[in-house]
Short mmCIF file of C-alpha atoms and ligand atoms in Angstrom, two decimals:
data_model
loop_
_atom_site.label_atom_id
_atom_site.label_comp_id
_atom_site.label_asym_id
_atom_site.label_seq_id
_atom_site.Cartn_x
_atom_site.Cartn_y
_atom_site.Cartn_z
CA MET E 50 8.96 7.86 10.84
CA ARG E 51 9.37 10.82 7.94
CA ILE E 52 8.16 10.62 4.27
CA ASP E 53 9.62 13.26 2.12
CA ILE E 54 7.61 13.73 -1.17
CA LEU E 55 9.26 15.44 -4.19
CA THR E 56 6.23 15.62 -6.81
CA ILE E 57 5.50 18.81 -8.88
CA PHE E 58 2.21 18.53 -7.70
CA PRO E 59 2.25 19.41 -4.24
CA GLY E 60 -1.19 20.10 -3.27
CA MET E 61 -2.69 17.26 -4.35
CA PHE E 62 -1.69 15.78 -0.91
CA ASP E 63 -3.40 18.23 1.16
CA SER E 64 -6.95 16.40 1.48
CA VAL E 65 -4.96 12.45 1.73
CA LEU E 66 -3.03 13.98 4.78
CA ASN E 67 -4.96 15.47 6.64
CA THR E 68 -8.06 12.92 6.55
CA SER E 69 -8.81 9.75 8.50
CA ILE E 70 -6.05 7.90 10.06
CA LEU E 71 -2.94 9.60 8.45
CA GLY E 72 -3.78 13.06 9.85
CA ARG E 73 -4.60 11.49 13.80
CA ALA E 74 -1.41 9.69 12.27
CA ARG E 75 0.23 12.97 12.18
CA GLU E 76 -1.28 15.05 14.86
CA LEU E 77 -0.15 12.32 16.97
CA GLY E 78 3.14 12.80 15.83
CA LEU E 79 3.82 9.12 13.99
CA LEU E 80 4.05 9.75 10.67
CA ASP E 81 5.57 13.46 9.59
CA VAL E 82 4.36 13.54 5.76
CA ARG E 83 6.34 16.54 3.98
CA PRO E 84 5.25 16.98 -0.20
CA THR E 85 7.49 19.58 -1.13
CA ASP E 86 7.14 21.39 -4.83
CA ILE E 87 10.64 20.50 -7.24
CA ARG E 88 10.11 23.18 -8.50
CA PRO E 89 11.79 25.64 -6.61
CA PHE E 90 14.28 24.01 -7.09
CA SER E 91 15.07 24.51 -11.44
CA ALA E 92 18.16 26.30 -11.55
CA MET E 93 16.31 27.46 -15.21
CA LYS E 94 15.05 30.82 -15.04
CA HIS E 95 11.11 29.92 -15.62
CA LYS E 96 11.55 27.32 -13.04
CA ASN E 97 11.21 24.93 -15.61
CA THR E 98 11.25 20.65 -14.65
CA ASP E 99 11.06 19.46 -18.09
CA ASP E 100 11.81 19.37 -21.26
CA TYR E 101 11.28 18.42 -23.92
CA PRO E 102 12.44 14.32 -24.95
CA PHE E 103 16.47 13.87 -26.48
CA GLY E 104 15.80 11.22 -29.79
CA GLY E 105 12.03 12.89 -30.63
CA GLY E 106 8.85 11.32 -29.87
CA ALA E 107 6.06 12.66 -27.37
CA GLY E 108 5.17 14.39 -24.18
CA MET E 109 8.17 16.03 -21.96
CA VAL E 110 10.63 14.13 -19.64
CA MET E 111 11.65 16.31 -16.16
CA MET E 112 14.38 17.00 -16.08
CA VAL E 113 17.14 16.07 -13.40
CA GLN E 114 18.68 18.98 -12.14
CA PRO E 115 15.92 19.83 -10.58
CA ILE E 116 14.92 16.86 -8.80
CA ALA E 117 18.58 15.86 -8.16
CA ASP E 118 18.98 19.44 -6.25
CA ALA E 119 15.73 18.71 -5.07
CA MET E 120 16.82 15.30 -3.27
CA ALA E 121 19.28 16.33 -1.92
CA ALA E 122 18.58 19.27 0.02
CA VAL E 123 15.59 16.88 1.01
CA CYS E 124 18.10 14.05 2.06
CA GLY E 125 21.12 16.66 3.81
CA GLU E 126 23.90 15.11 4.97
CA ASP E 127 23.69 11.52 6.59
CA PHE E 128 20.80 9.90 5.37
CA HIS E 129 19.66 7.31 6.29
CA GLY E 130 16.46 5.29 4.82
CA ARG E 131 15.48 4.41 0.88
CA ARG E 132 15.10 6.90 -1.63
CA ILE E 133 12.08 5.45 -3.77
CA TYR E 134 10.64 6.03 -7.72
CA LEU E 135 6.92 5.28 -7.74
CA GLY E 136 6.93 3.45 -11.61
CA PRO E 137 5.27 0.97 -13.47
CA ARG E 138 8.68 -1.00 -13.79
CA GLY E 139 9.28 -1.60 -10.63
CA LYS E 140 9.33 -3.87 -7.97
CA LYS E 141 5.31 -4.67 -6.64
CA LEU E 142 4.03 -3.25 -3.52
CA THR E 143 2.84 -6.06 -1.40
CA THR E 144 2.07 -6.35 2.49
CA ALA E 145 5.77 -7.64 2.82
CA LEU E 146 7.47 -5.04 1.39
CA ALA E 147 5.39 -2.39 3.56
CA ARG E 148 5.94 -3.96 6.55
CA GLU E 149 10.07 -4.04 5.39
CA LEU E 150 9.19 -0.19 4.54
CA ALA E 151 7.84 1.23 7.76
CA ARG E 152 10.65 0.07 9.30
CA GLU E 153 12.95 1.98 8.23
CA GLU E 154 13.81 5.55 9.63
CA ARG E 155 12.90 7.28 6.19
CA LEU E 156 11.60 7.44 3.05
CA VAL E 157 11.39 9.88 0.03
CA LEU E 158 9.47 9.02 -2.53
CA LEU E 159 10.13 10.28 -6.14
CA CYS E 160 6.55 11.44 -8.39
CA GLY E 161 7.17 11.05 -12.11
CA HIS E 162 5.14 12.89 -14.44
CA TYR E 163 4.28 13.79 -18.66
CA GLU E 164 6.25 10.53 -20.04
CA GLY E 165 8.57 9.63 -17.17
CA VAL E 166 12.18 11.40 -16.11
CA ASP E 167 15.37 11.66 -17.26
CA GLN E 168 16.89 8.18 -16.61
CA ARG E 169 19.97 9.89 -15.28
CA ALA E 170 18.00 11.03 -11.63
CA LEU E 171 16.86 7.21 -11.27
CA ASP E 172 21.04 6.62 -11.47
CA THR E 173 22.12 8.58 -8.70
CA CYS E 174 19.17 10.00 -6.99
CA VAL E 175 16.80 6.64 -6.11
CA ASP E 176 17.60 2.68 -4.76
CA GLU E 177 15.10 1.39 -6.11
CA GLU E 178 12.23 1.71 -8.66
CA ILE E 179 8.16 0.56 -6.84
CA SER E 180 5.53 -0.46 -8.72
CA ILE E 181 1.12 -0.32 -7.24
CA GLY E 182 -0.01 -2.25 -9.73
CA ASP E 183 0.63 -2.88 -13.87
CA TYR E 184 -1.58 -0.27 -14.59
CA ILE E 185 0.43 3.36 -15.45
CA LEU E 186 -1.24 6.19 -13.98
CA THR E 187 -0.48 9.95 -15.39
CA GLY E 188 1.92 11.12 -12.64
CA GLY E 189 3.58 9.00 -9.19
CA GLU E 190 1.65 10.77 -6.98
CA LEU E 191 -1.24 8.97 -6.46
CA ALA E 192 1.29 6.12 -5.72
CA ALA E 193 2.64 7.78 -3.99
CA MET E 194 0.80 8.07 -1.82
CA VAL E 195 -1.32 4.33 -1.74
CA LEU E 196 2.52 3.75 -0.41
CA THR E 197 2.47 5.41 1.90
CA ASP E 198 -1.19 5.11 3.46
CA CYS E 199 -0.08 1.47 3.45
CA VAL E 200 3.03 1.74 5.22
CA ALA E 201 2.09 3.95 7.79
CA ARG E 202 -0.46 1.39 9.28
CA PHE E 203 2.41 -0.69 9.94
CA ILE E 204 3.73 2.00 12.58
CA PRO E 205 3.06 1.22 15.58
CA GLY E 206 0.04 3.19 16.85
CA VAL E 207 -1.22 4.20 13.60
CA LEU E 208 -4.28 1.78 14.13
CA GLY E 209 -5.95 1.10 17.12
CA SER E 210 -3.37 -1.62 19.05
CA SER E 211 -6.80 -4.30 18.68
CA GLU E 212 -6.98 -2.73 14.90
CA SER E 213 -3.09 -3.97 14.29
CA ALA E 214 -2.63 -4.34 11.24
CA GLU E 215 0.45 -7.12 12.58
CA GLU E 216 -2.48 -8.80 13.66
CA GLU E 217 -4.51 -8.63 10.91
CA SER E 218 -1.67 -11.11 9.02
CA PHE E 219 -2.47 -13.14 11.51
CA SER E 220 -4.85 -14.40 9.72
CA GLY E 221 -2.31 -16.06 7.72
CA GLY E 222 -2.90 -14.27 4.28
CA LEU E 223 -6.29 -15.24 4.40
CA LEU E 224 -9.08 -12.52 2.76
CA GLU E 225 -11.63 -11.27 5.86
CA TYR E 226 -14.84 -12.58 7.06
CA PRO E 227 -17.99 -10.56 6.06
CA GLN E 228 -18.52 -7.72 8.71
CA PHE E 229 -21.92 -6.93 9.89
CA THR E 230 -23.52 -3.97 12.01
CA ARG E 231 -27.08 -2.70 13.09
CA PRO E 232 -29.69 -3.03 12.27
CA ARG E 233 -30.22 -6.44 12.79
CA GLU E 234 -33.02 -7.14 10.07
CA TRP E 235 -32.97 -4.92 6.59
CA ASN E 236 -35.32 -5.19 3.88
CA GLY E 237 -36.04 -8.97 4.93
CA LEU E 238 -31.69 -9.17 5.41
CA GLU E 239 -30.74 -11.10 8.84
CA VAL E 240 -26.98 -10.92 10.35
CA PRO E 241 -26.32 -14.03 10.76
CA GLU E 242 -27.57 -15.57 14.71
CA VAL E 243 -23.88 -16.58 15.11
CA LEU E 244 -22.83 -13.21 15.61
CA LEU E 245 -25.69 -12.06 17.56
CA ASN E 246 -25.67 -15.02 20.21
CA GLY E 247 -22.20 -13.07 22.92
CA ASP E 248 -20.40 -17.54 21.67
CA HIS E 249 -16.98 -16.06 20.75
CA ALA E 250 -15.62 -18.99 20.58
CA ARG E 251 -18.70 -20.21 17.88
CA ILE E 252 -18.17 -16.84 16.15
CA ALA E 253 -14.50 -17.31 15.93
CA ALA E 254 -15.39 -20.60 14.59
CA TRP E 255 -17.20 -18.81 11.49
CA ARG E 256 -15.15 -16.44 10.69
CA ARG E 257 -12.45 -18.97 9.53
CA GLU E 258 -14.53 -20.44 7.85
CA GLN E 259 -16.29 -17.33 6.25
CA SER E 260 -12.75 -16.18 5.59
CA LEU E 261 -11.34 -19.36 4.00
CA LEU E 262 -14.79 -19.13 1.80
CA ALA E 263 -14.12 -16.13 0.76
CA THR E 264 -10.70 -16.97 0.16
CA ALA E 265 -11.38 -20.13 -1.98
CA ARG E 266 -13.94 -18.11 -3.93
CA PHE E 267 -12.39 -14.82 -5.11
CA ARG E 268 -8.69 -15.58 -4.36
CA PRO E 269 -7.81 -19.47 -4.71
CA ASP E 270 -4.43 -18.51 -5.68
CA LEU E 271 -4.06 -16.97 -1.86
CA LEU E 272 -4.98 -20.32 -0.61
CA GLU E 273 -1.98 -22.54 -1.86
CA ALA E 274 0.21 -19.97 0.48
CA ALA E 275 -2.04 -19.52 3.30
CA GLU E 276 -1.47 -21.03 6.73
CA LEU E 277 -3.63 -23.44 7.45
CA THR E 278 -4.36 -25.74 10.62
CA ALA E 279 -5.22 -29.74 10.17
CA ARG E 280 -9.10 -27.71 10.68
CA ASP E 281 -9.52 -25.28 8.51
CA ARG E 282 -8.10 -27.93 5.36
CA ALA E 283 -10.50 -30.40 7.19
CA PHE E 284 -13.28 -27.41 6.88
CA LEU E 285 -12.42 -26.44 3.11
CA ALA E 286 -12.41 -30.50 1.68
CA ALA E 287 -16.36 -30.86 3.81
CA GLN E 288 -16.53 -27.61 1.66
CA GLY E 289 -16.07 -29.85 -1.43
CA ILE E 290 -12.80 -27.24 -2.18
CA ARG E 291 -9.63 -28.98 -2.65
CA LEU E 292 -6.28 -27.58 -2.55
CA GLU E 293 -3.66 -28.21 -5.15
CA GLU E 294 -0.89 -29.74 -2.20
CA GLN E 295 -4.52 -32.38 -2.06
CA GLU E 296 -4.36 -32.90 -5.63
CA GLU E 297 -0.88 -33.16 -5.54
CA LYS E 298 -0.36 -35.99 -3.84
CA GLY E 299 -3.94 -37.71 -4.59
CA GLU E 300 -2.31 -37.63 -8.38
C1 4H3 W 865 3.53 4.83 -10.83
C2 4H3 W 865 3.77 5.92 -11.87
C3 4H3 W 865 2.44 3.60 -12.50
C4 4H3 W 865 2.53 3.58 -11.50
C5 4H3 W 865 3.40 5.78 -13.07
C6 4H3 W 865 2.96 2.45 -10.85
C7 4H3 W 865 4.05 8.61 -14.78
C8 4H3 W 865 5.79 7.43 -13.83
C9 4H3 W 865 4.80 8.42 -15.98
C10 4H3 W 865 4.22 7.64 -13.68
C11 4H3 W 865 6.20 8.05 -14.97
C12 4H3 W 865 4.81 7.65 -17.04
N1 4H3 W 865 2.11 5.55 -13.28
N2 4H3 W 865 1.89 1.36 -11.51
N3 4H3 W 865 3.22 7.14 -13.53
O1 4H3 W 865 3.05 2.17 -9.29
O2 4H3 W 865 6.39 9.64 -14.48
O3 4H3 W 865 4.81 6.16 -16.56
#
């Protein structure tokens, strides 16, 4: 998959894209991420990319011309993919959306800075707006990195096959169980005995229960939407954890 990123700060992406799993994915040719500097596309003498807002007010607005020309240059003649603006009013980035985006041939991510971009750029150069959460950033670059990382996990081969993002989603919308590594004992704190004896059925059952407990405690809202077996429901009931459905039935 190819992801183009239009930004006035392409240098911000260097370490993130060359490190760890994203770095390896690029080396393996699974992911082709290309930050493109918008500035050289400016038709202005001094290569300006922003200007004062019409109607007044604080800050600067990114101009439509450099963005439109940069977008046309990276998209080329027959573009197949999605052009995305990262902004707080966009559709919320979720696992489901990331999985969907990972199936695209190409993505182009437009990063705004300052007060934002000229509305005409959004109207003509972008297919959709996506938000990584309900907060404001100084620029879209960090949001573009989050989206890139989140989408990359769903590209086949980016994670090892045993640790695939799809595998992980088989846990059915629950939070992860706690993990432990050596040493077995640290400052008097022991690793749970069940993990040490090699009984894989017992380990799987314990992990499932821990996922259920963690979800009930930290994100009970997720529990309502999770795929629960009869055994899961029985376990939760035995723990005194009541699901919304069960409450409704009881009422
Ligand atoms: C994305 C971008 C929040 C998000 C962003 C998000 C700066 C967009 C400026 C940049 C505009 C102000 N903030 N939640 N900020 O995904 O260009 O909105």
